[in-house]
mmCIF file of C-alpha atoms in Angstrom:
data_model
loop_
_atom_site.group_PDB
_atom_site.id
_atom_site.type_symbol
_atom_site.label_atom_id
_atom_site.label_comp_id
_atom_site.label_asym_id
_atom_site.label_seq_id
_atom_site.Cartn_x
_atom_site.Cartn_y
_atom_site.Cartn_z
ATOM 1 C CA MET A 198 -17.558 3.323 10.577
ATOM 2 C CA LEU A 199 -13.752 4.648 11.950
ATOM 3 C CA VAL A 200 -11.098 3.192 9.821
ATOM 4 C CA LEU A 201 -7.377 3.624 10.435
ATOM 5 C CA ALA A 202 -5.514 3.685 6.941
ATOM 6 C CA ILE A 203 -2.061 2.323 6.131
ATOM 7 C CA ASP A 204 0.532 2.063 3.609
ATOM 8 C CA THR A 205 4.424 1.077 3.186
ATOM 9 C CA ALA A 206 4.391 0.033 0.121
ATOM 10 C CA THR A 207 5.922 3.420 -1.979
ATOM 11 C CA SER A 208 9.122 5.791 -0.755
ATOM 12 C CA ALA A 209 6.111 7.719 1.529
ATOM 13 C CA VAL A 210 5.055 6.476 5.231
ATOM 14 C CA THR A 211 1.263 7.005 5.097
ATOM 15 C CA ALA A 212 -1.590 6.468 7.973
ATOM 16 C CA GLY A 213 -4.217 8.344 8.320
ATOM 17 C CA VAL A 214 -7.849 8.360 10.173
ATOM 18 C CA VAL A 215 -11.143 7.717 7.438
ATOM 19 C CA ASP A 216 -14.931 8.613 9.015
ATOM 20 C CA VAL A 217 -16.274 6.395 6.701
ATOM 21 C CA ARG A 218 -19.790 6.035 5.722
ATOM 22 C CA SER A 219 -22.548 4.944 3.108
ATOM 23 C CA ASP A 220 -22.551 7.927 1.269
ATOM 24 C CA ARG A 221 -18.912 9.668 2.152
ATOM 25 C CA LEU A 222 -16.031 9.281 3.192
ATOM 26 C CA ASP A 223 -14.303 11.601 5.525
ATOM 27 C CA ALA A 224 -9.963 12.327 6.402
ATOM 28 C CA LEU A 225 -9.797 13.632 9.732
ATOM 29 C CA ALA A 226 -6.177 13.087 9.834
ATOM 30 C CA GLU A 227 -3.003 12.137 8.551
ATOM 31 C CA ARG A 228 0.103 12.200 8.817
ATOM 32 C CA VAL A 229 2.982 11.567 5.401
ATOM 33 C CA THR A 230 6.289 11.478 5.822
ATOM 34 C CA VAL A 231 8.582 10.365 2.054
ATOM 35 C CA ASP A 232 11.827 9.263 3.501
ATOM 36 C CA ALA A 233 12.344 5.082 1.862
ATOM 37 C CA ARG A 234 14.405 4.258 5.100
ATOM 38 C CA ALA A 235 12.169 5.681 7.706
ATOM 39 C CA HIS A 236 9.031 3.480 7.047
ATOM 40 C CA GLY A 237 9.366 0.722 10.463
ATOM 41 C CA GLU A 238 10.424 3.356 13.018
ATOM 42 C CA LEU A 239 7.656 6.483 11.817
ATOM 43 C CA LEU A 240 4.766 3.969 11.144
ATOM 44 C CA THR A 241 3.627 3.842 14.324
ATOM 45 C CA PRO A 242 3.723 7.736 15.674
ATOM 46 C CA HIS A 243 2.224 8.510 12.290
ATOM 47 C CA VAL A 244 -0.284 6.378 13.124
ATOM 48 C CA MET A 245 -1.001 7.736 17.031
ATOM 49 C CA ASP A 246 -0.319 10.884 15.787
ATOM 50 C CA ALA A 247 -2.662 10.998 13.323
ATOM 51 C CA LEU A 248 -5.726 8.763 16.393
ATOM 52 C CA HIS A 249 -4.487 11.814 18.630
ATOM 53 C CA GLU A 250 -5.633 14.992 15.825
ATOM 54 C CA ALA A 251 -9.003 13.003 14.566
ATOM 55 C CA GLY A 252 -9.669 12.857 18.712
ATOM 56 C CA ALA A 253 -9.389 8.926 18.554
ATOM 57 C CA ARG A 254 -8.247 5.914 20.272
ATOM 58 C CA LEU A 255 -7.010 2.682 19.354
ATOM 59 C CA ASP A 256 -10.247 1.490 20.652
ATOM 60 C CA HIS A 257 -12.561 3.678 19.245
ATOM 61 C CA LEU A 258 -11.199 1.642 15.283
ATOM 62 C CA ASP A 259 -13.756 -0.352 13.279
ATOM 63 C CA ALA A 260 -11.287 -1.736 10.764
ATOM 64 C CA ILE A 261 -8.259 -1.392 9.222
ATOM 65 C CA VAL A 262 -6.976 -0.732 5.856
ATOM 66 C CA CYS A 263 -4.304 -2.056 4.721
ATOM 67 C CA GLY A 264 -2.053 -0.779 1.137
ATOM 68 C CA VAL A 265 0.288 -4.389 0.230
ATOM 69 C CA GLY A 266 1.947 -3.362 -2.512
ATOM 70 C CA PRO A 267 2.989 -3.826 -5.104
ATOM 71 C CA GLY A 268 6.359 -2.403 -3.413
ATOM 72 C CA PRO A 269 10.166 -3.337 -1.901
ATOM 73 C CA TYR A 270 10.093 -5.838 0.611
ATOM 74 C CA THR A 271 11.611 -4.313 3.570
ATOM 75 C CA GLY A 272 9.046 -1.102 3.799
ATOM 76 C CA LEU A 273 6.323 -3.045 2.786
ATOM 77 C CA ARG A 274 6.988 -5.211 5.373
ATOM 78 C CA ALA A 275 7.088 -2.751 7.969
ATOM 79 C CA GLY A 276 3.081 -1.657 6.362
ATOM 80 C CA MET A 277 1.058 -5.534 6.876
ATOM 81 C CA VAL A 278 2.834 -6.627 10.049
ATOM 82 C CA THR A 279 1.740 -3.515 11.622
ATOM 83 C CA ALA A 280 -1.572 -3.857 9.934
ATOM 84 C CA ALA A 281 -1.612 -7.724 11.250
ATOM 85 C CA ALA A 282 -0.606 -6.772 14.603
ATOM 86 C CA LEU A 283 -3.295 -4.063 15.137
ATOM 87 C CA SER A 284 -5.841 -6.365 14.332
ATOM 88 C CA HIS A 285 -4.475 -9.264 16.097
ATOM 89 C CA ALA A 286 -4.929 -7.385 19.055
ATOM 90 C CA LEU A 287 -8.314 -4.983 18.908
ATOM 91 C CA ASP A 288 -10.208 -7.709 17.444
ATOM 92 C CA ILE A 289 -10.729 -5.547 13.987
ATOM 93 C CA PRO A 290 -10.246 -7.312 10.514
ATOM 94 C CA ALA A 291 -7.961 -5.044 8.395
ATOM 95 C CA HIS A 292 -8.311 -5.392 4.678
ATOM 96 C CA PRO A 293 -5.338 -5.419 1.883
ATOM 97 C CA VAL A 294 -5.402 -3.170 -1.007
ATOM 98 C CA CYS A 295 -2.933 -3.182 -3.893
ATOM 99 C CA SER A 296 -1.328 -0.020 -3.291
ATOM 100 C CA LEU A 297 -2.091 1.151 -7.058
ATOM 101 C CA ASP A 298 -6.131 0.653 -6.991
ATOM 102 C CA ALA A 299 -5.483 2.905 -4.224
ATOM 103 C CA ILE A 300 -3.597 5.706 -6.292
ATOM 104 C CA ALA A 301 -6.082 5.736 -9.330
ATOM 105 C CA ALA A 302 -8.883 6.212 -6.603
ATOM 106 C CA ALA A 303 -8.120 9.751 -5.827
ATOM 107 C CA VAL A 304 -7.802 10.178 -9.735
ATOM 108 C CA ASP A 305 -9.714 12.493 -11.488
ATOM 109 C CA ALA A 306 -8.992 10.764 -15.082
ATOM 110 C CA ASP A 307 -10.457 12.275 -18.790
ATOM 111 C CA GLY A 308 -10.031 8.735 -20.574
ATOM 112 C CA PRO A 309 -7.653 5.613 -19.683
ATOM 113 C CA PHE A 310 -4.043 6.123 -17.220
ATOM 114 C CA LEU A 311 -1.222 4.627 -15.733
ATOM 115 C CA VAL A 312 -0.424 4.601 -11.918
ATOM 116 C CA ILE A 313 2.918 4.183 -11.353
ATOM 117 C CA THR A 314 5.789 3.573 -8.956
ATOM 118 C CA ASP A 315 9.518 3.321 -8.153
ATOM 119 C CA ALA A 316 10.285 -0.224 -7.952
ATOM 120 C CA ARG A 317 14.681 0.503 -7.435
ATOM 121 C CA ARG A 318 16.961 -0.670 -9.768
ATOM 122 C CA ARG A 319 15.939 1.213 -13.284
ATOM 123 C CA GLU A 320 12.153 -0.251 -12.858
ATOM 124 C CA VAL A 321 8.773 0.748 -12.076
ATOM 125 C CA TYR A 322 5.149 -0.867 -10.514
ATOM 126 C CA TRP A 323 2.835 0.205 -12.970
ATOM 127 C CA ALA A 324 -1.048 -0.253 -13.367
ATOM 128 C CA ALA A 325 -3.141 0.421 -15.973
ATOM 129 C CA TYR A 326 -7.061 1.603 -14.881
ATOM 130 C CA ASP A 327 -10.038 2.760 -16.997
ATOM 131 C CA ARG A 328 -11.239 6.270 -16.546
ATOM 132 C CA ALA A 329 -13.383 5.372 -14.016
ATOM 133 C CA GLY A 330 -9.900 3.489 -11.879
ATOM 134 C CA THR A 331 -11.522 0.062 -12.845
ATOM 135 C CA ARG A 332 -7.740 -1.923 -13.540
ATOM 136 C CA THR A 333 -7.745 -3.065 -16.563
ATOM 137 C CA ASP A 334 -4.049 -4.601 -16.472
ATOM 138 C CA GLY A 335 -1.235 -5.312 -14.134
ATOM 139 C CA PRO A 336 -0.229 -5.000 -11.555
ATOM 140 C CA ASN A 337 3.023 -5.360 -12.752
ATOM 141 C CA VAL A 338 6.959 -4.656 -12.716
ATOM 142 C CA ASP A 339 9.047 -3.446 -16.105
ATOM 143 C CA ARG A 340 11.883 -0.819 -17.505
ATOM 144 C CA PRO A 341 9.975 2.298 -17.837
ATOM 145 C CA ALA A 342 10.636 1.783 -21.980
ATOM 146 C CA ASP A 343 8.383 -0.941 -21.784
ATOM 147 C CA LEU A 344 5.229 0.546 -20.668
ATOM 148 C CA ASP A 345 3.391 1.151 -22.868
ATOM 149 C CA THR A 346 3.100 4.332 -24.325
ATOM 150 C CA SER A 347 -0.697 4.992 -25.915
ATOM 151 C CA PHE A 348 -1.872 5.913 -22.445
ATOM 152 C CA THR A 349 -1.232 9.732 -22.454
ATOM 153 C CA GLU A 350 -2.189 10.315 -19.127
ATOM 154 C CA ARG A 351 0.065 9.158 -16.058
ATOM 155 C CA VAL A 352 0.439 9.414 -12.777
ATOM 156 C CA GLU A 353 4.029 8.532 -11.871
ATOM 157 C CA HIS A 354 5.977 8.117 -8.762
ATOM 158 C CA ALA A 355 3.110 9.225 -6.496
ATOM 159 C CA HIS A 356 1.962 7.636 -3.161
ATOM 160 C CA PRO A 357 -1.475 6.632 -1.703
ATOM 161 C CA SER A 358 -3.921 8.754 0.289
ATOM 162 C CA PRO A 359 -5.511 7.373 3.731
ATOM 163 C CA ARG A 360 -8.925 8.469 1.991
ATOM 164 C CA GLY A 361 -7.170 6.588 -1.097
ATOM 165 C CA LEU A 362 -6.536 3.406 0.657
ATOM 166 C CA VAL A 363 -10.267 3.677 2.254
ATOM 167 C CA ARG A 364 -11.766 4.171 -0.955
ATOM 168 C CA ALA A 365 -10.427 1.255 -3.150
ATOM 169 C CA ALA A 366 -11.103 -0.749 0.238
ATOM 170 C CA GLY A 367 -14.603 -0.303 -1.205
ATOM 171 C CA GLU A 368 -17.737 -2.825 -0.731
ATOM 172 C CA ALA A 369 -15.511 -5.104 1.374
ATOM 173 C CA LEU A 370 -15.661 -2.492 4.867
ATOM 174 C CA PHE A 371 -19.819 -3.162 4.665
ATOM 175 C CA SER A 372 -20.013 -6.879 2.844
ATOM 176 C CA GLY A 373 -19.833 -8.420 6.623
ATOM 177 C CA GLU A 374 -17.260 -11.337 4.691
ATOM 178 C CA PRO A 375 -14.359 -12.059 6.741
ATOM 179 C CA ALA A 376 -11.462 -9.302 5.242
ATOM 180 C CA ALA A 377 -9.124 -11.239 2.370
ATOM 181 C CA PRO A 378 -5.528 -12.356 3.705
ATOM 182 C CA LEU A 379 -2.552 -9.411 3.847
ATOM 183 C CA THR A 380 -0.488 -10.994 1.490
ATOM 184 C CA PRO A 381 1.777 -9.558 -0.046
ATOM 185 C CA LEU A 382 2.727 -8.109 -4.062
ATOM 186 C CA TYR A 383 6.786 -8.663 -4.203
ATOM 187 C CA LEU A 384 6.322 -9.198 -8.095
ATOM 188 C CA ARG A 385 10.065 -10.355 -7.502
ATOM 189 C CA ARG A 386 11.904 -12.093 -4.972
ATOM 190 C CA PRO A 387 13.517 -9.814 -2.116
ATOM 191 C CA ASP A 388 16.812 -8.821 -1.977
ATOM 192 C CA VAL A 389 17.906 -11.455 0.638
ATOM 193 C CA ALA A 390 18.406 -14.709 0.057
ATOM 194 C CA GLN A 391 18.674 -18.036 2.259
ATOM 195 C CA PRO A 392 22.746 -19.345 1.957
ATOM 196 C CA GLY A 393 22.815 -21.966 0.008
ATOM 197 C CA ALA A 394 24.076 -25.883 1.879
ATOM 198 C CA ARG A 395 27.751 -26.270 2.815
ATOM 199 C CA LYS A 396 30.210 -27.205 0.274
ATOM 200 C CA ARG A 397 31.840 -30.487 1.303
ATOM 201 C CA VAL A 398 35.470 -29.840 2.291
ATOM 202 C CA THR A 399 37.666 -33.455 2.451
ATOM 203 C CA VAL A 400 41.066 -33.729 4.078
ATOM 204 C CA PRO A 401 43.238 -34.938 1.833
#
């Protein structure tokens, strides 16, 4: 099974092609650029470059895995719209995964740990995991000072890898069930708000 993995939930623009088999995951190619303002500009070129390096085309793909956050509204939307458009055009499933779970999937921990990413506004997104990488709390958004200090191991300000994204999708790729909806994990309202009703002006 050939899977395209993409994520724009962090400051990184991530795309990669992963060969998924029952006994292993082989990352064939990946493109990652850390630039919080370039998600919309770089994601499609990254997808095409990764496919080219993997010796594949879009119509070779069997599925898509997309990180759905938590993340800032603008960046997160770029990845999810791309995943939805490719899923529709190619008639293949697009599986959502929590981006923090994808980071945790690549962690080799000695005990429980936190995954923490930048939420801006002096806040962080975070989730707690047991030693096996199973999420036990979160995702949440808080100030760094409010995090549980009992977790001695922390993975901070990382970004998901294509292999971690696919691993986080787990059995969904082989279940045969329809993919879950691509529902974003914003955790807070976007900065842009709709304007309120116009004030009534009376003429004296």
